[in-house]
Coordinates of C-alpha atoms in Angstrom, one line a residue:
M182 CA 44.9 -55.3 53.5
E183 CA 47.5 -56.5 56.1
E184 CA 49.0 -53.0 56.2
G185 CA 45.6 -51.5 56.8
D186 CA 45.0 -54.0 59.7
R187 CA 48.4 -53.1 61.3
K188 CA 47.6 -49.4 61.1
L189 CA 44.1 -49.9 62.6
K190 CA 45.4 -52.0 65.5
K191 CA 47.9 -49.2 66.4
N192 CA 44.9 -47.0 66.8
T193 CA 42.9 -49.2 69.2
G194 CA 45.2 -49.0 72.2
F195 CA 43.9 -48.2 75.8
I196 CA 44.7 -44.5 75.7
S197 CA 43.1 -44.1 72.2
S198 CA 40.0 -45.7 73.3
I199 CA 39.6 -43.3 76.2
F200 CA 40.6 -40.0 74.6
G201 CA 39.5 -40.8 71.0
G202 CA 43.1 -40.0 69.7
G203 CA 44.9 -41.6 66.8
G204 CA 42.6 -40.4 64.1
S205 CA 45.4 -40.3 61.6
G206 CA 45.9 -44.0 62.1
V207 CA 42.3 -44.7 61.1
S208 CA 42.7 -42.5 58.1
D209 CA 45.9 -44.4 57.1
A210 CA 44.1 -47.7 57.6
I211 CA 41.3 -46.5 55.4
E212 CA 43.6 -45.4 52.7
C213 CA 45.2 -48.8 52.7
Y214 CA 41.8 -50.6 52.6
I215 CA 40.7 -48.3 49.6
S216 CA 43.9 -49.2 47.8
A217 CA 43.3 -52.9 48.5
A218 CA 39.7 -52.7 47.5
N219 CA 40.5 -51.1 44.2
Y220 CA 43.0 -53.8 43.5
Y221 CA 40.6 -56.5 44.6
K222 CA 38.0 -55.0 42.3
L223 CA 40.2 -56.0 39.4
V224 CA 40.3 -59.6 40.6
F225 CA 36.6 -59.9 41.7
C226 CA 37.1 -59.7 45.5
W227 CA 34.9 -56.9 46.9
E228 CA 34.5 -57.5 50.7
T229 CA 37.1 -54.8 51.3
F230 CA 34.6 -52.0 50.2
I231 CA 32.3 -53.1 53.0
R232 CA 35.3 -53.0 55.5
V233 CA 36.1 -49.4 54.3
A234 CA 32.4 -48.3 54.6
E235 CA 32.1 -49.8 58.1
L236 CA 35.3 -47.9 59.2
H237 CA 33.9 -44.6 57.7
E238 CA 30.5 -45.1 59.4
K239 CA 32.1 -45.2 62.8
H240 CA 33.4 -41.7 62.4
S241 CA 30.7 -39.0 62.1
D242 CA 32.8 -36.9 59.9
S243 CA 33.1 -39.7 57.4
K244 CA 29.5 -40.9 56.9
F245 CA 29.3 -39.5 53.3
D246 CA 32.3 -41.7 52.5
A247 CA 30.7 -44.6 54.2
G248 CA 27.5 -44.2 52.0
Q249 CA 29.7 -44.0 48.9
N250 CA 31.6 -47.1 49.8
F251 CA 28.5 -49.1 50.5
T252 CA 27.2 -48.1 47.2
E253 CA 30.5 -49.1 45.5
A254 CA 30.2 -52.4 47.3
G255 CA 26.6 -52.7 46.0
V256 CA 27.7 -52.1 42.5
C257 CA 30.4 -54.8 42.7
F258 CA 28.2 -57.5 44.5
R259 CA 25.5 -57.2 41.8
K260 CA 27.9 -59.3 39.8
V261 CA 28.2 -62.1 42.3
D262 CA 25.8 -61.9 45.3
F263 CA 22.4 -60.3 45.0
I264 CA 21.5 -60.4 48.6
K265 CA 24.7 -58.8 49.6
A266 CA 24.2 -56.1 46.9
T267 CA 20.7 -55.3 48.3
D268 CA 22.1 -55.1 51.9
C269 CA 24.8 -52.8 50.8
Y270 CA 22.4 -50.4 49.0
Q271 CA 20.0 -50.4 52.0
K272 CA 23.0 -49.5 54.4
A273 CA 23.9 -46.6 51.9
A274 CA 20.3 -45.4 51.8
D275 CA 20.1 -45.5 55.6
I276 CA 23.3 -43.4 55.8
Y277 CA 22.0 -40.8 53.2
V278 CA 18.7 -40.5 54.9
D279 CA 20.3 -39.9 58.3
M280 CA 22.5 -37.2 56.6
G281 CA 19.4 -35.5 54.9
K282 CA 20.7 -36.3 51.4
F283 CA 17.3 -37.6 50.3
T284 CA 18.1 -37.6 46.5
M285 CA 21.1 -39.9 47.1
A286 CA 18.9 -42.2 49.3
A287 CA 16.4 -42.4 46.5
K288 CA 19.1 -43.5 44.1
A289 CA 20.3 -46.1 46.4
Y290 CA 16.7 -47.4 46.7
V291 CA 16.4 -47.5 42.9
A292 CA 19.7 -49.5 42.7
K293 CA 18.3 -51.9 45.3
A294 CA 15.1 -52.3 43.3
E295 CA 17.1 -52.9 40.0
V296 CA 18.9 -55.8 41.7
C297 CA 15.5 -57.3 42.6
E298 CA 14.4 -56.8 39.0
S299 CA 17.3 -58.7 37.7
T300 CA 16.3 -61.6 39.8
L301 CA 12.6 -61.4 38.6
S302 CA 13.5 -61.2 35.0
G303 CA 16.0 -64.0 35.2
N304 CA 18.5 -61.5 33.6
I305 CA 21.6 -63.2 35.0
P306 CA 24.4 -64.0 32.6
E307 CA 25.6 -67.5 32.9
E308 CA 29.2 -66.6 33.1
R309 CA 28.7 -64.6 36.3
N310 CA 28.0 -67.7 38.5
I311 CA 25.7 -65.7 40.9
A312 CA 26.2 -67.3 44.3
N313 CA 23.3 -65.8 46.2
V314 CA 20.0 -64.9 44.4
L315 CA 16.9 -63.5 46.1
P316 CA 13.9 -65.8 46.4
K317 CA 11.4 -64.7 43.8
E318 CA 8.5 -64.8 46.4
K319 CA 10.2 -62.2 48.4
C320 CA 11.8 -60.2 45.5
K321 CA 8.6 -58.5 44.2
D322 CA 7.7 -57.1 47.6
M323 CA 11.2 -55.8 48.2
C324 CA 11.3 -54.3 44.6
L325 CA 7.9 -52.6 45.1
N326 CA 8.9 -51.1 48.5
S327 CA 12.2 -49.9 47.2
Y328 CA 10.8 -48.1 44.3
L329 CA 8.0 -46.7 46.6
K330 CA 10.6 -45.3 49.0
A331 CA 12.6 -43.9 46.2
A332 CA 9.4 -42.2 44.8
D333 CA 8.7 -40.7 48.2
F334 CA 12.2 -39.3 48.6
Y335 CA 12.0 -37.8 45.0
K336 CA 8.7 -36.2 45.8
G337 CA 10.1 -34.7 48.9
E338 CA 12.8 -33.2 46.9
E339 CA 10.4 -31.8 44.3
Q340 CA 11.8 -34.3 41.6
K341 CA 8.4 -35.2 40.3
S342 CA 9.6 -36.7 37.0
S343 CA 12.0 -39.2 38.8
A344 CA 9.2 -40.0 41.3
S345 CA 6.8 -40.7 38.5
K346 CA 9.3 -43.2 36.9
C347 CA 9.5 -45.0 40.2
L348 CA 5.8 -45.0 40.7
V349 CA 5.2 -46.6 37.2
K350 CA 7.3 -49.5 38.5
V351 CA 5.3 -49.6 41.7
G352 CA 2.1 -49.7 39.8
L353 CA 3.2 -52.6 37.5
L354 CA 4.4 -54.7 40.5
A355 CA 1.4 -54.0 42.6
A356 CA -0.8 -55.3 39.8
E357 CA 1.4 -58.4 39.4
L358 CA 0.9 -59.0 43.1
E359 CA -2.9 -58.6 42.5
Q360 CA -3.0 -55.4 44.6
Y361 CA -5.3 -53.9 41.9
Q362 CA -6.8 -51.1 43.9
R363 CA -3.4 -49.9 44.9
A364 CA -2.2 -50.2 41.4
M365 CA -5.2 -48.2 40.1
H366 CA -4.6 -45.3 42.5
I367 CA -0.9 -45.2 41.7
F368 CA -1.4 -45.1 37.8
E369 CA -4.2 -42.5 38.4
E370 CA -1.7 -40.4 40.3
I371 CA 0.9 -40.7 37.6
A372 CA -1.7 -39.9 34.9
I373 CA -3.1 -36.8 36.6
Y374 CA 0.4 -35.4 37.1
E375 CA 1.2 -36.0 33.4
S376 CA -2.1 -34.4 32.2
E377 CA -1.3 -31.3 34.0
N378 CA 2.1 -31.0 32.2
N379 CA 2.2 -30.0 28.6
M380 CA 5.3 -32.0 27.9
L381 CA 3.8 -35.1 29.3
K382 CA 0.1 -34.9 28.7
Y383 CA 0.1 -37.4 25.9
A384 CA 1.8 -39.9 28.1
S385 CA -1.1 -39.7 30.5
R386 CA -3.4 -41.7 28.0
G387 CA -1.5 -44.9 28.6
H388 CA -1.6 -44.5 32.4
F389 CA -5.2 -43.7 32.6
F390 CA -5.7 -46.9 30.5
Q391 CA -3.7 -48.9 33.0
A392 CA -5.6 -47.4 35.9
L393 CA -8.8 -48.5 34.3
L394 CA -7.6 -52.0 33.6
C395 CA -6.7 -52.4 37.2
A396 CA -10.1 -51.1 38.3
L397 CA -11.8 -53.6 36.1
C398 CA -9.9 -56.4 37.9
Y399 CA -11.7 -55.6 41.2
D400 CA -14.8 -53.5 40.6
S401 CA -16.4 -52.7 37.2
L402 CA -18.5 -50.0 38.8
E403 CA -15.5 -48.3 40.1
A404 CA -13.9 -48.5 36.7
E405 CA -17.1 -46.8 35.1
R406 CA -16.8 -43.9 37.7
A407 CA -13.2 -43.5 37.1
L408 CA -13.6 -43.4 33.3
K409 CA -16.0 -40.5 33.8
R410 CA -13.7 -38.8 36.0
Y411 CA -10.7 -39.2 33.7
T412 CA -12.6 -37.8 30.7
E413 CA -13.3 -34.7 32.7
I414 CA -9.7 -34.3 33.8
S415 CA -8.1 -35.0 30.4
P416 CA -9.9 -34.1 27.1
I417 CA -6.9 -35.7 25.3
F418 CA -7.7 -39.0 27.0
K419 CA -11.3 -38.7 25.8
D420 CA -10.2 -38.5 22.2
S421 CA -7.6 -41.3 22.3
D422 CA -7.5 -44.9 21.1
E423 CA -7.0 -46.0 24.7
F424 CA -10.4 -44.4 25.6
K425 CA -12.2 -46.2 22.7
L426 CA -10.6 -49.6 23.6
I427 CA -11.4 -49.3 27.4
T428 CA -15.0 -48.3 26.6
K429 CA -15.4 -51.4 24.4
L430 CA -13.7 -53.6 27.0
M431 CA -16.0 -52.2 29.9
N432 CA -19.1 -52.7 27.7
S433 CA -18.0 -56.4 27.0
V434 CA -17.4 -57.0 30.8
K435 CA -20.9 -55.5 31.5
A436 CA -22.6 -57.6 29.0
G437 CA -20.6 -60.8 29.9
D438 CA -19.4 -61.0 26.2
P439 CA -16.0 -62.6 26.0
D440 CA -16.1 -62.7 22.2
G441 CA -16.7 -58.9 22.0
F442 CA -13.9 -58.5 24.5
T443 CA -11.5 -60.6 22.3
A444 CA -12.5 -58.7 19.1
A445 CA -11.6 -55.4 20.7
V446 CA -8.3 -56.6 21.9
E447 CA -7.4 -58.1 18.5
E448 CA -8.3 -55.0 16.7
K449 CA -5.9 -53.0 18.9
D450 CA -3.2 -55.5 18.9
K451 CA -3.0 -55.4 15.1
V452 CA -1.8 -51.9 15.5
A453 CA 0.4 -52.2 18.5
R454 CA 1.1 -55.5 20.3
F455 CA 0.4 -55.7 24.0
D456 CA 3.4 -56.4 26.3
T457 CA 3.3 -59.2 28.8
W458 CA 1.9 -57.0 31.6
H459 CA -1.0 -55.8 29.6
T460 CA -1.6 -59.3 28.2
S461 CA -1.7 -60.8 31.5
I462 CA -4.1 -58.3 33.0
L463 CA -6.3 -58.4 29.9
L464 CA -6.6 -62.2 30.3
K465 CA -7.8 -61.9 33.9
I466 CA -10.5 -59.4 32.9
K467 CA -11.5 -61.5 30.0
R468 CA -12.2 -64.4 32.4
S469 CA -14.6 -62.1 34.4
C470 CA -16.6 -62.0 31.2
G471 CA -17.4 -65.7 31.5
D472 CA -14.7 -67.2 29.3
G473 CA -13.3 -69.4 32.1
G474 CA -10.2 -70.4 30.0
E475 CA -7.1 -71.3 31.9
V476 CA -3.6 -70.2 31.0
K477 CA -1.8 -73.3 29.6
A478 CA 1.4 -74.4 31.3
G479 CA 4.5 -74.7 29.2
G480 CA 7.8 -73.3 28.0
S481 CA 6.4 -70.2 26.0
G482 CA 4.1 -68.9 28.7
D483 CA 3.7 -65.4 27.1
A484 CA 2.8 -66.7 23.7
E485 CA 0.3 -69.2 25.1
E486 CA -1.3 -66.4 27.2
D487 CA -1.7 -64.5 24.0
D488 CA -3.4 -67.4 22.3
D489 CA -5.9 -67.6 25.2
L490 CA -6.7 -64.0 25.0
R491 CA -7.6 -64.1 21.4

C-alpha cells in the first residue's frame, strides 16, 4: 500500500496535472494496490479493492478494470458489510451501463439483489460478524428494484431466460409488499413467455396460478377475467391441477365460503406442500371469504400460518 501511495504521489506533480503525463506512474501504483488488495483479501481487509477501482475509474481506458474491481470489492464486502457491498455492486453496474456492457450490468444488479436477499432471509453466519446490515424496511424495495433493472437489461440483450428468472423474484417481492396488481402482471408476463416456449410451457402453469392468486388479493372480477384469458392462451393450464385448484378457490371466494376454501387448500397440500409465499397469500385470500382469523404471533410463524389456513 505504501509503495503504491509513493508511486501515485510522484504522478501528481504540477507538470503532470497540466499535461496529463506520468501514466506509467499511475499504472505502477495500481499494480502495487492490486498486490496489496490480493494480500489483504487473505487477511479480510478489502478496502484496497475500492481504491484500485477508483483509480481505474479516473482513467477512461481503464473503466472496465474499475468495474471488475468494484465487483471484486462487492464479493469481499458481502462477508462483512452489506451496505458497502451493495454500494460496490451499484458502482460496478453504473460503469458497465456507461460502457454499454448491459449483460455485465445485469449481473451486478443481480449480485446487489442477492445481498439484499441475505438480509431478508437472515442468512448471515454467526461467525462472520456482519458489521453493517441493511434495514429490512428498505431492503425489499432495493431488492425488487435491483432484480427489475437486471431483468430490463437482460431483455434488452435478448436473454429472455435470465430476464424471466429475475422477474420471478420481482413478482414474489411485489406481492410481499402488497403490490398485488403489479405482481399479477409480472407473473402473467412470465407465464405467457413460458407458454410460447415448448421447453418451458409446463412451468407456465405455476406462474399463471401465482398471477391469479395475486389478482384475487385485489379484485375477484379481474381474477375471473384473467382465468378466462389464460385458458385461451394455454390449453396446458386448462388441464392442470393448478387450474382446478384456482377454480375452487375462486368459487369459494365468490360464495364467501372459508370452509370450502380450506378444504381445497388441504386437498392440494396433501400432494405437495405450499411454501411460505403461497401460504401467506392463500391466508390473505381466505380472510376475504369471511374467515377473519388473525395470524398468531410467535416463534414458528410459518407453521402457525399453516394452522390458520387449515
